Coordinates of C-alpha atoms and ligand atoms in Angstrom, one line a residue:
M598 CA -0.1 0.0 0.0
T599 CA 1.4 3.3 -1.0
D600 CA 1.3 6.1 1.6
T601 CA -1.0 8.8 0.6
L602 CA -0.9 12.8 1.3
V603 CA -4.2 14.1 1.1
F604 CA -4.2 17.9 0.0
Y605 CA -7.0 20.7 0.7
S606 CA -7.0 24.3 0.0
E607 CA -9.5 26.4 -1.1
P608 CA -7.0 29.4 -2.7
D609 CA -4.3 26.7 -3.5
P610 CA -4.7 25.0 -6.9
F611 CA -4.3 21.4 -6.6
E612 CA -2.5 20.7 -9.5
V613 CA 0.6 23.0 -9.2
W614 CA 1.1 21.9 -5.7
R615 CA 0.9 18.1 -6.7
D616 CA 3.3 18.8 -9.5
A617 CA 5.7 21.0 -7.6
L618 CA 5.8 18.0 -5.1
L619 CA 6.0 15.2 -7.3
P620 CA 9.7 15.6 -8.0
H621 CA 10.8 15.5 -4.5
L622 CA 8.5 12.6 -3.5
G623 CA 8.5 10.3 -6.5
D624 CA 7.0 6.7 -6.2
H625 CA 7.0 7.0 -2.2
V626 CA 3.9 8.8 -2.1
R627 CA 0.8 9.4 -3.9
I628 CA -0.9 12.9 -3.6
E629 CA -4.3 13.1 -4.1
K630 CA -7.1 16.1 -3.4
A631 CA -9.5 16.0 -0.5
G632 CA -13.1 14.7 -2.0
A633 CA -10.9 12.4 -4.3
V634 CA -8.7 10.2 -2.2
T635 CA -8.8 6.5 -3.0
D636 CA -8.1 4.7 0.2
P637 CA -8.4 7.1 3.4
E638 CA -6.8 4.3 5.2
A639 CA -3.5 4.9 3.3
V640 CA -3.7 8.4 4.2
R641 CA -0.5 8.9 6.4
F642 CA 0.0 12.9 5.7
A643 CA -2.1 16.1 5.0
L644 CA -0.8 19.1 3.6
V645 CA -4.1 21.5 4.3
W646 CA -4.9 25.3 4.3
M647 CA -8.1 25.7 6.6
P648 CA -9.9 22.3 6.1
P649 CA -13.6 22.2 6.8
A650 CA -14.5 21.0 10.5
G651 CA -14.5 17.3 10.9
F652 CA -11.8 16.9 8.0
F653 CA -9.2 14.8 10.1
A654 CA -12.1 12.1 11.4
G655 CA -12.2 10.9 7.7
Y656 CA -8.1 9.8 7.8
R657 CA -7.5 7.7 10.9
N658 CA -3.7 6.8 10.3
L659 CA -2.3 10.4 9.9
E660 CA 1.3 10.9 11.3
L661 CA 2.0 14.4 9.9
V662 CA -0.3 17.4 9.3
I663 CA 1.5 20.1 7.2
N664 CA 0.1 23.8 7.5
L665 CA 0.1 25.3 3.9
G666 CA 1.2 28.6 5.2
A667 CA 3.1 30.1 8.0
G668 CA 0.3 31.3 10.5
V669 CA -1.1 28.3 12.3
D670 CA -4.1 29.8 14.3
R671 CA -6.5 28.5 12.6
L672 CA -5.2 25.3 12.7
V673 CA -4.1 25.0 16.3
A674 CA -7.5 26.3 17.5
R675 CA -9.6 23.1 16.3
D676 CA -10.9 20.6 18.5
D677 CA -10.3 17.9 15.6
L678 CA -7.0 18.0 15.4
P679 CA -5.1 14.3 15.7
D680 CA -2.3 14.1 18.1
V681 CA 0.4 14.0 15.6
P682 CA 3.5 16.5 14.6
I683 CA 2.2 19.7 13.2
T684 CA 4.5 21.5 10.6
R685 CA 4.3 25.1 9.2
L686 CA 6.1 26.1 6.3
S687 CA 9.3 28.0 6.5
D688 CA 9.9 28.9 2.7
P689 CA 12.7 31.3 1.9
E690 CA 10.5 33.0 -0.9
M691 CA 7.8 33.4 1.6
G692 CA 9.8 35.1 3.4
R693 CA 11.6 37.2 1.0
M694 CA 8.0 38.4 -0.1
M695 CA 7.1 39.5 3.4
A696 CA 10.2 41.3 3.9
G697 CA 9.5 42.7 0.8
F698 CA 6.2 44.1 1.4
V699 CA 7.0 45.2 5.0
L700 CA 9.8 47.4 3.4
F701 CA 7.6 48.6 0.9
S702 CA 5.1 49.5 3.9
V703 CA 8.0 51.1 6.2
L704 CA 9.2 52.9 3.5
R705 CA 5.7 54.1 2.6
H706 CA 5.5 55.9 5.8
A707 CA 9.2 57.0 6.3
R708 CA 8.8 58.5 3.1
D709 CA 5.4 60.3 3.7
I710 CA 4.0 58.8 0.7
P711 CA 0.7 59.1 2.0
N712 CA 1.0 62.7 2.4
F713 CA 2.0 62.9 -1.1
Q714 CA -0.8 61.2 -2.4
A715 CA -3.1 63.1 -0.7
A716 CA -1.8 66.0 -1.8
Q717 CA -1.6 65.0 -5.4
T718 CA -5.4 64.4 -5.6
R719 CA -5.6 68.6 -4.6
R720 CA -2.5 69.0 -7.8
E721 CA -0.6 70.3 -4.8
W722 CA 3.6 70.5 -4.7
A723 CA 3.7 69.7 -1.2
Y724 CA 7.6 69.6 -0.5
K725 CA 8.3 68.2 2.9
H726 CA 11.9 67.4 3.5
P727 CA 12.8 64.0 3.7
R728 CA 14.5 62.5 6.8
G729 CA 17.6 60.4 7.0
A730 CA 16.6 56.6 8.0
S731 CA 18.7 56.4 10.9
E732 CA 16.3 59.2 12.5
T733 CA 13.4 57.0 11.9
T734 CA 12.9 54.4 14.5
V735 CA 11.0 51.2 13.4
A736 CA 9.3 48.6 16.1
V737 CA 8.7 45.0 14.5
L738 CA 6.6 43.1 17.1
G739 CA 7.4 39.4 16.5
L740 CA 10.9 38.3 15.5
G741 CA 10.0 34.7 13.7
E742 CA 10.8 33.3 10.8
L743 CA 9.3 36.3 8.8
G744 CA 9.7 38.9 11.4
A745 CA 13.3 38.2 11.9
L746 CA 13.9 38.6 8.3
A747 CA 11.5 41.4 8.0
A748 CA 13.5 43.2 10.6
T749 CA 17.1 42.9 9.4
E750 CA 15.9 44.1 5.7
I751 CA 14.7 47.1 7.4
A752 CA 17.8 47.5 9.5
R753 CA 19.8 47.3 6.3
Q754 CA 17.9 50.2 4.8
G755 CA 19.8 52.0 7.8
Y756 CA 16.3 52.6 10.0
D757 CA 16.9 52.3 13.9
T758 CA 15.3 49.0 14.1
H759 CA 13.9 47.5 17.3
G760 CA 11.9 44.0 17.7
W761 CA 10.1 42.2 20.1
A762 CA 9.9 38.5 21.0
T763 CA 9.2 36.5 24.3
R764 CA 13.3 35.0 23.8
P765 CA 16.4 37.1 23.2
K766 CA 18.1 36.9 19.9
D767 CA 20.9 37.7 17.8
L768 CA 19.7 40.3 14.7
E769 CA 22.2 42.1 12.8
G770 CA 21.4 45.6 13.1
V771 CA 18.4 45.0 15.5
T772 CA 17.9 46.0 19.0
V773 CA 15.9 43.4 20.7
H774 CA 13.7 43.6 23.7
T775 CA 11.8 40.7 25.3
G776 CA 8.8 40.3 27.6
D777 CA 5.5 41.7 28.4
D778 CA 6.9 44.8 30.4
A779 CA 9.3 46.1 27.3
L780 CA 6.2 46.6 25.1
G781 CA 4.9 49.9 26.3
G782 CA 8.6 51.6 26.2
L783 CA 8.9 50.3 22.7
L784 CA 5.8 51.6 21.4
A785 CA 6.9 55.1 22.7
I786 CA 10.1 55.1 20.9
A787 CA 8.5 53.9 17.7
D788 CA 7.9 56.0 14.6
I789 CA 6.6 52.9 12.7
V790 CA 5.2 50.0 14.7
V791 CA 5.0 47.0 12.1
C792 CA 3.0 43.9 13.9
M793 CA 4.0 40.5 12.9
L794 CA 2.9 38.6 15.9
P795 CA 1.1 35.1 15.5
L796 CA -2.3 35.1 16.7
T797 CA -2.3 33.0 20.1
S798 CA -3.9 33.5 23.6
G799 CA -1.2 35.9 24.4
T800 CA -1.7 38.0 21.4
G801 CA -5.1 38.3 20.8
N802 CA -6.2 42.2 20.9
L803 CA -2.9 43.0 22.1
M804 CA -2.7 46.2 20.2
D805 CA -5.6 47.9 22.2
E806 CA -6.7 51.4 23.0
A807 CA -3.7 51.5 25.3
A808 CA -1.5 50.4 23.3
F809 CA -2.3 52.7 20.3
A810 CA -2.3 55.3 22.8
A811 CA 1.4 54.4 23.9
M812 CA 2.5 55.1 20.3
K813 CA 4.3 58.4 19.6
P814 CA 1.8 61.1 18.3
G815 CA 2.1 60.9 14.5
A816 CA 3.3 57.2 14.4
A817 CA 2.2 54.8 11.8
F818 CA 0.9 51.4 12.2
V819 CA 1.3 48.2 9.8
N820 CA 0.0 44.9 10.1
V821 CA 0.6 42.0 8.1
S822 CA 0.3 39.2 10.6
R823 CA -3.7 38.7 11.9
G824 CA -6.4 41.3 12.4
A825 CA -7.3 39.8 15.7
V826 CA -4.1 40.9 17.1
V827 CA -5.5 44.4 16.8
D828 CA -8.4 45.9 18.6
E829 CA -9.8 47.1 15.2
P830 CA -12.4 50.2 16.9
A831 CA -9.4 51.3 18.7
L832 CA -7.1 51.6 15.8
V833 CA -10.1 53.2 13.9
E834 CA -10.3 55.7 17.0
A835 CA -6.4 56.3 17.0
L836 CA -6.4 57.2 13.3
R837 CA -9.6 59.3 13.3
S838 CA -8.3 61.4 16.1
G839 CA -5.1 61.8 14.1
H840 CA -3.2 60.3 16.9
L841 CA -1.6 57.9 14.4
S842 CA -0.8 59.3 11.2
G843 CA -1.3 56.4 8.6
A844 CA -1.5 52.8 8.5
T845 CA -0.8 50.1 6.2
L846 CA -3.0 47.1 6.7
D847 CA -3.1 43.6 4.9
V848 CA -5.2 41.5 7.7
F849 CA -8.3 42.3 9.3
A850 CA -10.6 40.9 12.0
A851 CA -13.1 40.1 9.3
E852 CA -12.1 39.2 5.9
P853 CA -12.9 40.4 3.2
L854 CA -13.1 43.8 5.0
P855 CA -16.7 45.1 5.0
A856 CA -17.6 47.4 2.8
D857 CA -19.1 49.8 5.8
S858 CA -15.6 49.5 7.6
P859 CA -14.4 53.1 8.0
L860 CA -10.7 51.8 7.6
W861 CA -11.5 52.1 3.8
T862 CA -11.7 55.7 4.0
L863 CA -9.4 57.0 6.7
P864 CA -6.6 59.3 5.5
G865 CA -3.0 57.6 5.2
V866 CA -4.3 54.3 5.3
L867 CA -3.4 51.6 2.7
I868 CA -5.7 48.7 2.7
T869 CA -4.6 45.3 1.1
P870 CA -6.5 42.3 0.7
H871 CA -4.3 39.8 3.0
L872 CA -1.7 39.0 0.4
A873 CA 1.6 40.3 1.9
S874 CA 2.9 36.9 1.4
V875 CA 2.1 33.6 0.0
A876 CA 3.4 29.8 0.2
L877 CA 5.1 29.2 -3.2
P878 CA 4.9 25.8 -4.3
K879 CA 8.1 25.5 -6.0
S880 CA 10.1 26.6 -3.2
A881 CA 8.2 24.9 -0.5
A882 CA 8.0 21.7 -1.9
P883 CA 11.3 20.4 -0.9
Q884 CA 10.9 21.1 3.0
I885 CA 7.4 19.7 2.9
A886 CA 9.0 16.3 1.0
A887 CA 11.9 16.1 3.7
N888 CA 9.6 16.1 6.3
I889 CA 7.2 13.7 4.7
R890 CA 10.2 11.4 4.1
A891 CA 11.8 12.1 7.9
V892 CA 8.1 10.2 9.0
Q893 CA 8.9 7.5 6.6
T894 CA 12.4 6.8 7.9
G895 CA 11.9 7.7 11.1
G896 CA 14.1 11.1 10.8
E897 CA 13.6 14.4 12.4
V898 CA 10.4 16.1 11.4
I899 CA 11.4 20.0 11.3
N900 CA 9.7 23.6 11.4
Q901 CA 7.5 21.8 14.1
V902 CA 4.8 24.3 15.9
S903 CA 3.8 24.3 19.7
R904 CA 0.6 23.4 20.5
V905 CA 1.1 24.9 24.0
R906 CA 2.7 27.9 22.5
G907 CA 0.2 28.5 19.6
Y908 CA 2.9 28.8 17.2
Ligands
NDP2264 P1 6.7 33.0 13.8 O1 6.1 32.0 14.6 O2 7.7 32.0 13.3 O3 7.1 33.8 15.3 C1 6.5 34.4 16.0 C2 7.0 35.7 16.7 O4 6.2 36.4 17.7 C3 8.2 35.0 17.4 O5 9.5 35.9 17.6 C4 7.9 35.0 19.0 O6 8.8 35.3 19.8 C5 6.8 36.2 18.9 N1 5.9 36.2 19.7 C6 4.9 35.4 19.8 N2 4.0 35.7 20.7 C7 4.6 36.6 21.8 C8 4.4 37.4 23.0 N3 3.3 37.2 23.6 N4 5.0 38.4 23.1 C9 6.2 38.5 22.1 N5 6.5 38.3 21.3 C10 5.6 37.0 20.9 O7 5.8 33.9 12.9 P2 6.4 34.1 11.4 O8 7.3 35.1 11.6 O9 6.7 32.9 10.5 O10 4.9 34.8 11.1 C11 4.4 35.6 11.9 C12 2.7 35.9 11.5 O11 2.7 36.4 10.0 C13 2.1 34.6 11.6 O12 1.8 33.9 12.4 C14 1.3 34.7 10.4 O13 0.0 35.1 11.3 C15 1.4 36.0 9.6 N6 1.8 35.8 8.2 C16 0.7 36.8 7.5 C17 0.9 36.7 6.0 C18 0.2 37.5 5.2 O14 0.3 37.6 4.2 N7 -0.7 38.7 5.7 C19 1.7 35.5 5.4 C20 2.2 34.6 6.2 C21 2.2 34.7 7.7 P3 9.8 33.8 20.0 O15 10.7 34.4 18.9 O16 10.6 34.4 21.3 O17 9.5 32.6 20.2

């Protein structure tokens, strides 16, 4: 009996992922789409993005669940998750794509682009003398796979770059702060705060009214992690009052962002539809295949997620 990998994702095309994985898996594993699985008993591996409730109950012999993405909040929150290793993607291209988006967001605020876009609608030559990068302080909340790369890219551009995580780490050009007590002080010094935290029981609604109040007047906020890390009404109020000068937002409490959300029209706000980074089949396939082979041969499974930490 050949081991089977079952694939489920609404947004990701099965055929593209199958074709990317085939050269790495060869004859060792059959790749089948959920709904067209020939023998559920043969399914030992699941490559999934937000499968429907009850999905895992259909595959009793699962030995590995691979989250088709970096954020695992939806997966670890489920009550039907089998007691097997859970892995996430840690794809270098995904990291570069995210770092590029975050750098764009930081530059957008650091170089006053919202200001010039607003002036352009008025046909106004609104000269504002640029600041040097080292005069702008950027705080990256979350220094994981994606956050660490983004922070070092920002630092490479010469920005005064700080980061926040639970554990200390050594990142070139980045001053790392740790623990809950450090957050208020960090928010108070940053001109731009970039949220790259996973959504967990410890980070839900972390950016609330008090957190936005702790930010510098005129600072900007970037969120590329999960909408629920932010108290959205508090963000709206911080923008509406002018306490924050703008925001670049890729993720929201409700997605798609409802048409009546005030965020659509607040000055200085850029809305993008949750695409700061995506999993890319060709660059992610080798690590997925390596983990599958590790399960088959008793090797070490990498990029495992901690159910206790939630990321
Ligand atoms: P990781 O899980 O690799 O890292 C999480 C980071 O957050 C770690 O540095 C961790 O600290 C830190 N952290 C977690 N909890 C706390 C806390 N309570 N206080 C302080 N720091 C904390 O995440 P990634 O960098 O890979 O990804 C970040 C998020 O980006 C994902 O969880 C996902 O939600 C989102 N994402 C968004 C995409 C988009 O298109 N918008 C695409 C892909 C991902 P430590 O290092 O000490 O453990």
